[in-house]
Short mmCIF file of C-alpha atoms in Angstrom, two decimals:
data_model
loop_
_atom_site.label_atom_id
_atom_site.label_comp_id
_atom_site.label_asym_id
_atom_site.label_seq_id
_atom_site.Cartn_x
_atom_site.Cartn_y
_atom_site.Cartn_z
CA VAL A 18 -4.73 5.66 -8.35
CA ILE A 19 -2.38 8.03 -6.55
CA SER A 20 -1.11 5.41 -4.12
CA GLN A 21 -0.60 2.88 -6.92
CA GLN A 22 1.43 5.40 -8.91
CA VAL A 23 3.57 6.16 -5.84
CA ASP A 24 4.09 2.42 -5.26
CA VAL A 25 5.13 1.71 -8.87
CA TYR A 26 7.38 4.77 -9.09
CA LEU A 27 9.17 3.91 -5.84
CA PHE A 28 9.51 0.21 -6.69
CA ASP A 29 11.03 1.03 -10.08
CA GLY A 30 13.34 3.67 -8.61
CA LEU A 31 14.53 1.29 -5.91
CA ARG A 32 15.01 -1.47 -8.50
CA ARG A 33 17.33 0.78 -10.46
CA LEU A 34 19.08 1.98 -7.31
CA THR A 35 19.71 -1.58 -6.04
CA GLY A 36 20.56 -3.05 -9.43
CA GLY A 37 17.58 -5.40 -9.27
CA LYS A 38 18.59 -6.87 -5.91
CA TYR A 39 16.80 -6.82 -2.54
CA LEU A 40 13.29 -7.62 -3.74
CA TRP A 41 12.04 -7.71 -0.14
CA LEU A 42 13.28 -4.15 0.45
CA ARG A 43 11.89 -2.77 -2.81
CA ASN A 44 8.54 -4.45 -2.27
CA ASN A 45 8.15 -3.39 1.35
CA VAL A 46 9.32 0.22 1.05
CA ALA A 47 7.24 0.90 -2.05
CA THR A 48 4.16 -0.85 -0.66
CA LEU A 49 4.35 0.77 2.77
CA ILE A 50 4.69 4.28 1.39
CA GLY A 51 2.00 3.68 -1.23
CA GLN A 52 -0.33 2.28 1.45
CA LEU A 53 0.30 5.31 3.63
CA PHE A 54 -0.92 7.56 0.80
CA ASP A 55 -3.89 5.26 0.16
CA THR A 56 -4.93 5.13 3.81
CA ALA A 57 -4.60 8.86 4.44
CA ILE A 58 -6.41 9.90 1.25
CA PHE A 59 -9.24 7.40 1.64
CA ALA A 60 -9.83 8.23 5.31
CA ALA A 61 -9.87 11.97 4.58
CA ILE A 62 -12.36 11.58 1.73
CA ALA A 63 -14.61 9.04 3.45
CA TRP A 64 -14.74 10.46 6.96
CA VAL A 65 -14.02 14.18 6.65
CA PHE A 66 -14.75 15.60 3.20
CA TYR A 67 -17.64 13.42 1.97
CA PRO A 68 -19.80 14.10 5.03
CA LEU A 69 -19.32 17.83 4.41
CA VAL A 70 -20.88 17.60 0.93
CA ASP A 71 -23.43 14.87 1.68
CA THR A 72 -26.81 16.50 1.10
CA GLN A 73 -28.65 13.92 3.21
CA GLN A 74 -26.28 14.34 6.18
CA VAL A 75 -26.25 10.59 6.85
CA ILE A 76 -22.70 10.75 8.19
CA GLU A 77 -21.28 13.55 10.30
CA PRO A 78 -17.69 14.66 9.67
CA ILE A 79 -15.18 13.42 12.22
CA THR A 80 -12.49 15.49 13.87
CA TRP A 81 -8.94 15.42 12.56
CA GLY A 82 -7.89 13.70 15.80
CA THR A 83 -10.33 10.88 15.15
CA TRP A 84 -9.20 10.81 11.51
CA TYR A 85 -5.62 10.35 12.72
CA GLN A 86 -6.60 7.46 14.99
CA ILE A 87 -8.54 5.69 12.23
CA THR A 88 -5.74 6.25 9.72
CA ARG A 89 -3.05 5.07 12.14
CA ASN A 90 -4.92 1.90 13.08
CA GLU A 91 -5.76 1.03 9.49
CA TYR A 92 -2.16 1.66 8.43
CA ILE A 93 -0.80 -0.56 11.21
CA LEU A 94 -3.00 -3.38 9.93
CA LYS A 95 -1.68 -2.83 6.40
CA VAL A 96 1.92 -2.89 7.68
CA VAL A 97 1.30 -6.27 9.33
CA PHE A 98 -0.16 -7.69 6.11
CA THR A 99 2.72 -6.25 4.08
CA PHE A 100 5.24 -8.20 6.17
CA ILE A 101 3.12 -11.36 6.03
CA ASN A 102 3.17 -10.89 2.25
CA ILE A 103 6.98 -11.30 1.93
CA PRO A 104 6.99 -15.11 1.55
CA LEU A 105 4.11 -14.87 -0.93
CA VAL A 106 6.08 -12.42 -3.09
CA TYR A 107 9.07 -14.75 -3.19
CA ALA A 108 6.82 -17.74 -3.93
CA GLY A 109 5.21 -15.82 -6.79
CA VAL A 110 8.59 -14.88 -8.27
CA TYR A 111 9.73 -18.50 -7.97
CA TRP A 112 6.64 -19.83 -9.74
CA VAL A 113 6.82 -17.23 -12.53
CA LYS A 114 10.51 -17.93 -13.16
CA ARG A 115 9.83 -21.67 -13.14
CA TYR A 116 6.92 -21.28 -15.58
CA VAL A 117 8.92 -19.07 -17.94
CA LYS A 118 11.87 -21.47 -17.85
CA GLU A 119 9.63 -24.49 -18.59
CA SER A 120 7.80 -22.76 -21.44
CA GLN A 121 11.01 -21.88 -23.32
#
């Protein structure tokens, strides 16, 4: 929820700042920062904090160094997918505009 709110807030702020132009920039900046929040929060909860409160001790907490490595690697993967996503965003906008134009 936090990362989604960051993403939407940044996208809207950048839309206003750019006057509705540069969709690729708005999409990528907002998504990359939102994904950074998502990755860091999830990894901290899943690998550090949850094992501390797990009564069955199924998972042991990891060190912050290991947390950093996991977070960094997961984030790099998300960055790659974000850039692969650019043509899909433009295709989606094209199809929505075409559908709206045809339905009027």
